mmCIF file of C-alpha atoms in Angstrom:
data_model
loop_
_atom_site.group_PDB
_atom_site.id
_atom_site.type_symbol
_atom_site.label_atom_id
_atom_site.label_comp_id
_atom_site.label_asym_id
_atom_site.label_seq_id
_atom_site.Cartn_x
_atom_site.Cartn_y
_atom_site.Cartn_z
ATOM 1 C CA UNK A 1 132.257 81.374 62.049
ATOM 2 C CA UNK A 2 132.039 78.975 65.047
ATOM 3 C CA UNK A 3 129.342 81.138 66.601
ATOM 4 C CA UNK A 4 127.344 81.022 63.390
ATOM 5 C CA UNK A 5 127.746 77.289 63.188
ATOM 6 C CA UNK A 6 126.517 76.959 66.814
ATOM 7 C CA UNK A 7 123.356 79.003 66.233
ATOM 8 C CA UNK A 8 121.157 75.923 65.647
ATOM 9 C CA UNK A 9 122.451 74.453 68.891
ATOM 10 C CA UNK A 10 121.705 77.660 70.831
ATOM 11 C CA UNK A 11 118.280 77.883 69.233
ATOM 12 C CA UNK A 12 117.533 74.295 70.257
ATOM 13 C CA UNK A 13 118.599 75.063 73.831
ATOM 14 C CA UNK A 14 116.434 78.198 73.913
ATOM 15 C CA UNK A 15 113.512 76.237 72.538
ATOM 16 C CA UNK A 16 114.002 73.487 75.114
ATOM 17 C CA UNK A 17 114.168 76.113 77.892
ATOM 18 C CA UNK A 18 110.994 77.794 76.621
ATOM 19 C CA UNK A 19 109.137 74.474 76.531
ATOM 20 C CA UNK A 20 110.368 73.742 80.066
ATOM 21 C CA UNK A 21 109.300 77.156 81.385
ATOM 22 C CA UNK A 22 106.081 77.535 79.405
ATOM 23 C CA UNK A 23 103.933 75.157 81.517
ATOM 24 C CA UNK A 24 104.924 76.978 84.718
ATOM 25 C CA UNK A 25 104.259 80.344 83.068
ATOM 26 C CA UNK A 26 100.832 79.210 81.888
ATOM 27 C CA UNK A 27 99.995 77.853 85.342
ATOM 28 C CA UNK A 28 101.172 81.148 86.917
ATOM 29 C CA UNK A 29 98.931 83.162 84.580
ATOM 30 C CA UNK A 30 96.005 80.863 85.381
ATOM 31 C CA UNK A 31 96.723 81.379 89.095
ATOM 32 C CA UNK A 32 96.635 85.154 88.593
ATOM 33 C CA UNK A 33 93.271 85.118 86.813
ATOM 34 C CA UNK A 34 91.671 82.501 89.069
ATOM 35 C CA UNK A 35 93.106 84.063 92.227
ATOM 36 C CA UNK A 36 91.845 87.529 91.251
ATOM 37 C CA UNK A 37 88.388 86.089 90.585
ATOM 38 C CA UNK A 38 88.372 84.281 93.946
ATOM 39 C CA UNK A 39 89.413 87.459 95.785
ATOM 40 C CA UNK A 40 86.570 89.406 94.162
ATOM 41 C CA UNK A 41 84.145 86.588 94.945
ATOM 42 C CA UNK A 42 85.197 86.503 98.613
ATOM 43 C CA UNK A 43 84.767 90.282 98.890
ATOM 44 C CA UNK A 44 81.273 90.001 97.394
ATOM 45 C CA UNK A 45 80.392 87.247 99.889
ATOM 46 C CA UNK A 46 81.683 89.408 102.754
ATOM 47 C CA UNK A 47 79.511 92.281 101.509
ATOM 48 C CA UNK A 48 76.427 90.040 101.285
ATOM 49 C CA UNK A 49 77.118 88.706 104.778
ATOM 50 C CA UNK A 50 77.238 92.201 106.270
ATOM 51 C CA UNK A 51 74.089 93.231 104.397
ATOM 52 C CA UNK A 52 72.163 90.254 105.804
ATOM 53 C CA UNK A 53 73.500 90.607 109.344
ATOM 54 C CA UNK A 54 73.213 94.434 109.407
ATOM 55 C CA UNK A 55 76.652 94.917 110.992
ATOM 56 C CA UNK A 56 78.522 98.210 111.214
ATOM 57 C CA UNK A 57 79.470 99.483 107.739
ATOM 58 C CA UNK A 58 82.859 100.583 109.065
ATOM 59 C CA UNK A 59 83.732 97.007 109.993
ATOM 60 C CA UNK A 60 82.703 95.848 106.511
ATOM 61 C CA UNK A 61 84.948 98.290 104.629
ATOM 62 C CA UNK A 62 87.862 97.614 106.982
ATOM 63 C CA UNK A 63 87.604 93.828 106.661
ATOM 64 C CA UNK A 64 87.223 93.997 102.889
ATOM 65 C CA UNK A 65 90.392 96.090 102.618
ATOM 66 C CA UNK A 66 92.291 93.771 104.956
ATOM 67 C CA UNK A 67 91.106 90.557 103.273
ATOM 68 C CA UNK A 68 91.872 91.909 99.808
ATOM 69 C CA UNK A 69 95.442 92.902 100.722
ATOM 70 C CA UNK A 70 96.136 89.629 102.586
ATOM 71 C CA UNK A 71 94.801 87.433 99.777
ATOM 72 C CA UNK A 72 96.726 89.368 97.124
ATOM 73 C CA UNK A 73 99.940 88.835 99.098
ATOM 74 C CA UNK A 74 99.233 85.089 99.279
ATOM 75 C CA UNK A 75 98.491 85.029 95.546
ATOM 76 C CA UNK A 76 101.771 86.818 94.835
ATOM 77 C CA UNK A 77 103.717 84.185 96.800
ATOM 78 C CA UNK A 78 101.971 81.339 94.962
ATOM 79 C CA UNK A 79 102.684 82.858 91.539
ATOM 80 C CA UNK A 80 106.350 83.540 92.328
ATOM 81 C CA UNK A 81 106.772 80.002 93.659
ATOM 82 C CA UNK A 82 105.166 78.554 90.543
ATOM 83 C CA UNK A 83 107.661 80.445 88.375
ATOM 84 C CA UNK A 84 110.523 78.551 90.040
ATOM 85 C CA UNK A 85 111.602 80.800 92.888
ATOM 86 C CA UNK A 86 112.647 78.642 95.847
ATOM 87 C CA UNK A 87 110.403 78.987 98.895
ATOM 88 C CA UNK A 88 113.309 79.276 101.335
ATOM 89 C CA UNK A 89 114.931 82.000 99.248
ATOM 90 C CA UNK A 90 111.588 83.753 98.893
ATOM 91 C CA UNK A 91 110.989 83.658 102.658
ATOM 92 C CA UNK A 92 114.456 85.093 103.310
ATOM 93 C CA UNK A 93 113.926 87.857 100.755
ATOM 94 C CA UNK A 94 110.448 88.645 102.092
ATOM 95 C CA UNK A 95 111.758 88.729 105.664
ATOM 96 C CA UNK A 96 114.503 91.167 104.728
ATOM 97 C CA UNK A 97 112.134 93.209 102.612
ATOM 98 C CA UNK A 98 109.517 93.129 105.358
ATOM 99 C CA UNK A 99 111.994 94.538 107.879
ATOM 100 C CA UNK A 100 113.060 97.301 105.487
ATOM 101 C CA UNK A 101 109.473 98.107 104.518
ATOM 102 C CA UNK A 102 108.379 98.006 108.150
ATOM 103 C CA UNK A 103 110.999 100.587 109.092
ATOM 104 C CA UNK A 104 110.096 102.732 106.099
ATOM 105 C CA UNK A 105 106.355 102.467 106.636
ATOM 106 C CA UNK A 106 106.067 103.013 110.365
ATOM 107 C CA UNK A 107 103.397 105.625 109.709
ATOM 108 C CA UNK A 108 101.338 103.157 107.677
ATOM 109 C CA UNK A 109 101.597 100.541 110.424
ATOM 110 C CA UNK A 110 100.463 103.180 112.909
ATOM 111 C CA UNK A 111 97.508 103.949 110.637
ATOM 112 C CA UNK A 112 96.622 100.252 110.480
ATOM 113 C CA UNK A 113 96.750 99.997 114.280
ATOM 114 C CA UNK A 114 94.671 103.190 114.481
ATOM 115 C CA UNK A 115 92.038 101.641 112.209
ATOM 116 C CA UNK A 116 91.845 98.590 114.454
ATOM 117 C CA UNK A 117 91.428 100.821 117.531
ATOM 118 C CA UNK A 118 88.668 102.806 115.820
ATOM 119 C CA UNK A 119 86.778 99.598 115.047
ATOM 120 C CA UNK A 120 87.257 98.239 118.566
ATOM 121 C CA UNK A 121 86.340 101.334 120.584
ATOM 122 C CA UNK A 122 83.937 102.894 118.020
ATOM 123 C CA UNK A 123 84.453 106.625 118.716
ATOM 124 C CA UNK A 124 82.375 107.156 115.568
ATOM 125 C CA UNK A 125 80.674 105.184 112.822
ATOM 126 C CA UNK A 126 79.790 105.730 109.181
ATOM 127 C CA UNK A 127 77.190 108.490 108.905
ATOM 128 C CA UNK A 128 78.302 110.376 112.047
ATOM 129 C CA UNK A 129 79.187 114.068 111.873
ATOM 130 C CA UNK A 130 82.591 114.509 113.521
ATOM 131 C CA UNK A 131 85.182 117.191 114.093
ATOM 132 C CA UNK A 132 88.796 115.975 114.003
ATOM 133 C CA UNK A 133 92.163 117.150 112.676
ATOM 134 C CA UNK A 134 90.643 120.554 111.783
ATOM 135 C CA UNK A 135 88.062 118.793 109.582
ATOM 136 C CA UNK A 136 84.280 118.839 110.130
ATOM 137 C CA UNK A 137 82.091 116.460 108.168
ATOM 138 C CA UNK A 138 80.212 113.189 107.777
ATOM 139 C CA UNK A 139 82.150 109.921 107.966
ATOM 140 C CA UNK A 140 81.823 108.176 104.593
ATOM 141 C CA UNK A 141 84.273 105.277 104.853
ATOM 142 C CA UNK A 142 86.675 103.701 107.361
ATOM 143 C CA UNK A 143 89.322 101.725 105.474
ATOM 144 C CA UNK A 144 92.416 99.867 106.611
ATOM 145 C CA UNK A 145 94.659 102.963 106.708
ATOM 146 C CA UNK A 146 92.455 106.051 106.350
ATOM 147 C CA UNK A 147 89.017 107.476 107.081
ATOM 148 C CA UNK A 148 87.136 109.470 104.447
ATOM 149 C CA UNK A 149 85.033 112.423 105.612
ATOM 150 C CA UNK A 150 82.616 114.421 103.452
ATOM 151 C CA UNK A 151 82.841 118.078 104.484
ATOM 152 C CA UNK A 152 80.046 120.653 104.568
ATOM 153 C CA UNK A 153 81.196 121.943 101.170
ATOM 154 C CA UNK A 154 80.929 118.398 99.711
ATOM 155 C CA UNK A 155 84.682 117.816 99.535
ATOM 156 C CA UNK A 156 86.253 114.506 100.591
ATOM 157 C CA UNK A 157 88.890 114.742 103.337
ATOM 158 C CA UNK A 158 91.128 111.687 103.789
ATOM 159 C CA UNK A 159 92.438 111.466 107.374
ATOM 160 C CA UNK A 160 95.066 108.895 108.457
ATOM 161 C CA UNK A 161 93.674 106.524 111.092
ATOM 162 C CA UNK A 162 96.789 106.888 113.249
ATOM 163 C CA UNK A 163 96.141 110.593 113.737
ATOM 164 C CA UNK A 164 92.449 110.016 114.389
ATOM 165 C CA UNK A 165 93.046 107.384 117.068
ATOM 166 C CA UNK A 166 95.659 109.497 118.898
ATOM 167 C CA UNK A 167 93.942 112.890 118.901
ATOM 168 C CA UNK A 168 90.710 114.514 120.013
ATOM 169 C CA UNK A 169 87.536 113.573 118.141
ATOM 170 C CA UNK A 170 84.205 115.341 118.641
ATOM 171 C CA UNK A 171 81.273 113.160 117.608
ATOM 172 C CA UNK A 172 78.134 115.273 117.248
ATOM 173 C CA UNK A 173 75.895 112.243 116.643
ATOM 174 C CA UNK A 174 77.035 110.111 119.562
ATOM 175 C CA UNK A 175 74.046 111.240 121.665
ATOM 176 C CA UNK A 176 70.437 111.715 120.604
ATOM 177 C CA UNK A 177 70.104 115.287 121.871
ATOM 178 C CA UNK A 178 72.277 118.376 121.744
ATOM 179 C CA UNK A 179 72.327 121.671 123.671
ATOM 180 C CA UNK A 180 72.705 125.045 121.985
ATOM 181 C CA UNK A 181 74.153 128.202 123.543
ATOM 182 C CA UNK A 182 73.339 131.625 122.087
ATOM 183 C CA UNK A 183 74.719 134.863 123.508
ATOM 184 C CA UNK A 184 72.652 138.009 122.921
ATOM 185 C CA UNK A 185 73.690 141.508 123.954
ATOM 186 C CA UNK A 186 71.121 144.167 124.916
ATOM 187 C CA UNK A 187 71.605 147.803 125.812
ATOM 188 C CA UNK A 188 71.964 148.910 129.429
ATOM 189 C CA UNK A 189 68.774 150.914 129.048
ATOM 190 C CA UNK A 190 66.736 147.883 127.941
ATOM 191 C CA UNK A 191 64.498 145.835 130.224
ATOM 192 C CA UNK A 192 66.380 142.646 131.161
ATOM 193 C CA UNK A 193 63.265 140.870 132.442
ATOM 194 C CA UNK A 194 61.357 141.567 129.236
ATOM 195 C CA UNK A 195 64.279 140.407 127.103
ATOM 196 C CA UNK A 196 64.523 137.136 129.072
ATOM 197 C CA UNK A 197 60.791 136.525 128.668
ATOM 198 C CA UNK A 198 61.056 137.032 124.899
ATOM 199 C CA UNK A 199 63.958 134.588 124.633
ATOM 200 C CA UNK A 200 62.097 131.927 126.603
ATOM 201 C CA UNK A 201 58.929 132.501 124.579
ATOM 202 C CA UNK A 202 60.832 131.962 121.310
ATOM 203 C CA UNK A 203 62.052 128.578 122.579
ATOM 204 C CA UNK A 204 58.728 127.553 124.102
ATOM 205 C CA UNK A 205 56.745 128.265 120.948
ATOM 206 C CA UNK A 206 59.079 126.411 118.574
ATOM 207 C CA UNK A 207 57.907 122.798 118.485
ATOM 208 C CA UNK A 208 61.238 121.034 117.859
ATOM 209 C CA UNK A 209 62.936 122.623 120.885
ATOM 210 C CA UNK A 210 62.665 120.196 123.804
ATOM 211 C CA UNK A 211 60.549 121.234 126.758
ATOM 212 C CA UNK A 212 62.543 118.977 129.084
ATOM 213 C CA UNK A 213 65.222 119.930 129.974
ATOM 214 C CA UNK A 214 63.612 123.340 129.888
ATOM 215 C CA UNK A 215 65.247 126.293 128.098
ATOM 216 C CA UNK A 216 67.014 128.750 130.392
ATOM 217 C CA UNK A 217 68.241 132.341 130.181
ATOM 218 C CA UNK A 218 70.622 134.153 132.494
ATOM 219 C CA UNK A 219 72.809 137.241 132.542
ATOM 220 C CA UNK A 220 76.202 136.001 131.358
ATOM 221 C CA UNK A 221 78.202 139.224 131.439
ATOM 222 C CA UNK A 222 77.994 142.946 132.167
ATOM 223 C CA UNK A 223 80.155 144.032 129.262
ATOM 224 C CA UNK A 224 81.498 147.477 128.407
ATOM 225 C CA UNK A 225 78.614 148.432 126.129
ATOM 226 C CA UNK A 226 75.998 145.715 126.604
ATOM 227 C CA UNK A 227 74.331 143.318 128.994
ATOM 228 C CA UNK A 228 75.023 139.882 127.540
ATOM 229 C CA UNK A 229 72.259 137.327 128.005
ATOM 230 C CA UNK A 230 72.965 133.620 127.504
ATOM 231 C CA UNK A 231 70.191 131.405 126.118
ATOM 232 C CA UNK A 232 70.457 127.620 126.361
ATOM 233 C CA UNK A 233 68.069 125.044 124.984
ATOM 234 C CA UNK A 234 68.015 121.378 123.927
ATOM 235 C CA UNK A 235 66.969 119.794 120.618
ATOM 236 C CA UNK A 236 67.178 116.400 118.969
ATOM 237 C CA UNK A 237 70.195 116.032 116.696
ATOM 238 C CA UNK A 238 68.236 116.070 113.398
ATOM 239 C CA UNK A 239 66.418 119.271 114.475
ATOM 240 C CA UNK A 240 69.361 121.107 116.016
ATOM 241 C CA UNK A 241 70.453 123.444 113.211
ATOM 242 C CA UNK A 242 66.924 124.297 112.104
ATOM 243 C CA UNK A 243 66.119 125.277 115.696
ATOM 244 C CA UNK A 244 69.337 127.286 116.020
ATOM 245 C CA UNK A 245 68.725 129.391 112.905
ATOM 246 C CA UNK A 246 65.030 129.889 113.727
ATOM 247 C CA UNK A 247 65.838 131.195 117.215
ATOM 248 C CA UNK A 248 68.538 133.551 115.918
ATOM 249 C CA UNK A 249 66.189 135.112 113.379
ATOM 250 C CA UNK A 250 63.186 135.261 115.683
ATOM 251 C CA UNK A 251 65.186 137.027 118.406
ATOM 252 C CA UNK A 252 65.977 139.891 116.042
ATOM 253 C CA UNK A 253 62.348 140.260 114.927
ATOM 254 C CA UNK A 254 60.926 140.241 118.465
ATOM 255 C CA UNK A 255 63.563 142.509 119.976
ATOM 256 C CA UNK A 256 62.900 145.062 117.231
ATOM 257 C CA UNK A 257 59.132 144.841 117.856
ATOM 258 C CA UNK A 258 59.621 145.306 121.629
ATOM 259 C CA UNK A 259 62.074 148.183 121.222
ATOM 260 C CA UNK A 260 64.925 146.264 122.851
ATOM 261 C CA UNK A 261 68.236 147.553 121.586
ATOM 262 C CA UNK A 262 70.939 145.157 120.404
ATOM 263 C CA UNK A 263 74.133 147.259 120.692
ATOM 264 C CA UNK A 264 76.633 147.253 117.834
ATOM 265 C CA UNK A 265 79.930 149.069 117.409
ATOM 266 C CA UNK A 266 79.503 152.615 116.155
ATOM 267 C CA UNK A 267 81.976 155.256 115.125
ATOM 268 C CA UNK A 268 81.126 158.945 115.355
ATOM 269 C CA UNK A 269 83.148 161.252 113.109
ATOM 270 C CA UNK A 270 83.214 164.909 114.180
ATOM 271 C CA UNK A 271 84.597 167.605 111.917
ATOM 272 C CA UNK A 272 86.440 170.308 113.807
ATOM 273 C CA UNK A 273 86.034 173.880 112.625
ATOM 274 C CA UNK A 274 89.057 176.098 112.379
#
């Protein structure tokens, strides 16, 4: 009965508490909406700045990720403080949580450091074709923790920056030109000099193959069933694969026309008579 009689008193206390908390809650909600808008606005300004200045796209995506995370953390602290959490208590909790999270997320911190190293030393940039971590493809994005690579089959591979910065990376677009190496086997009965002339003629006649440095052919190996010739030539990066496939196809046509044998494994089956 006493509890029922005290209900109006408890209701008044709850109402007083709600009126006391409501202004802070409203201000916290306003901070969330305004802070989110400001973060988006800052990211847009960063994007416009990089577009005007024509900086590296990798630096843009990295900075946008970093700025967004940092500003959201600051916004979180402001909102929590507005709701009545003491700053000293919050700092102590964040310090303890930061230590625990830091120990748990050592890999993520390594990825962050790897992203910084990639931006500083620039082993590759957005648009480069790279080979790393058993992945070949075009770099699409370098973010704060990972790098996205579009593979030849149009899949997206996400590679942690820590692994990229600590392992071998082959950048096929780092230099303007690229050298190809094609090994061709001919029969021991074929004319080596004629075969070398054909290989050089294929390279000389194709316009996108560079004339300087000049293409070269030499005998690479006297194998068990063939004389292996090695052809080397240079091409500009955009023309490399077209030149490679043209040379491969043209070699087969011209060797067939000249009667030069390209050995291939053969199996002879003999039936024994009883």
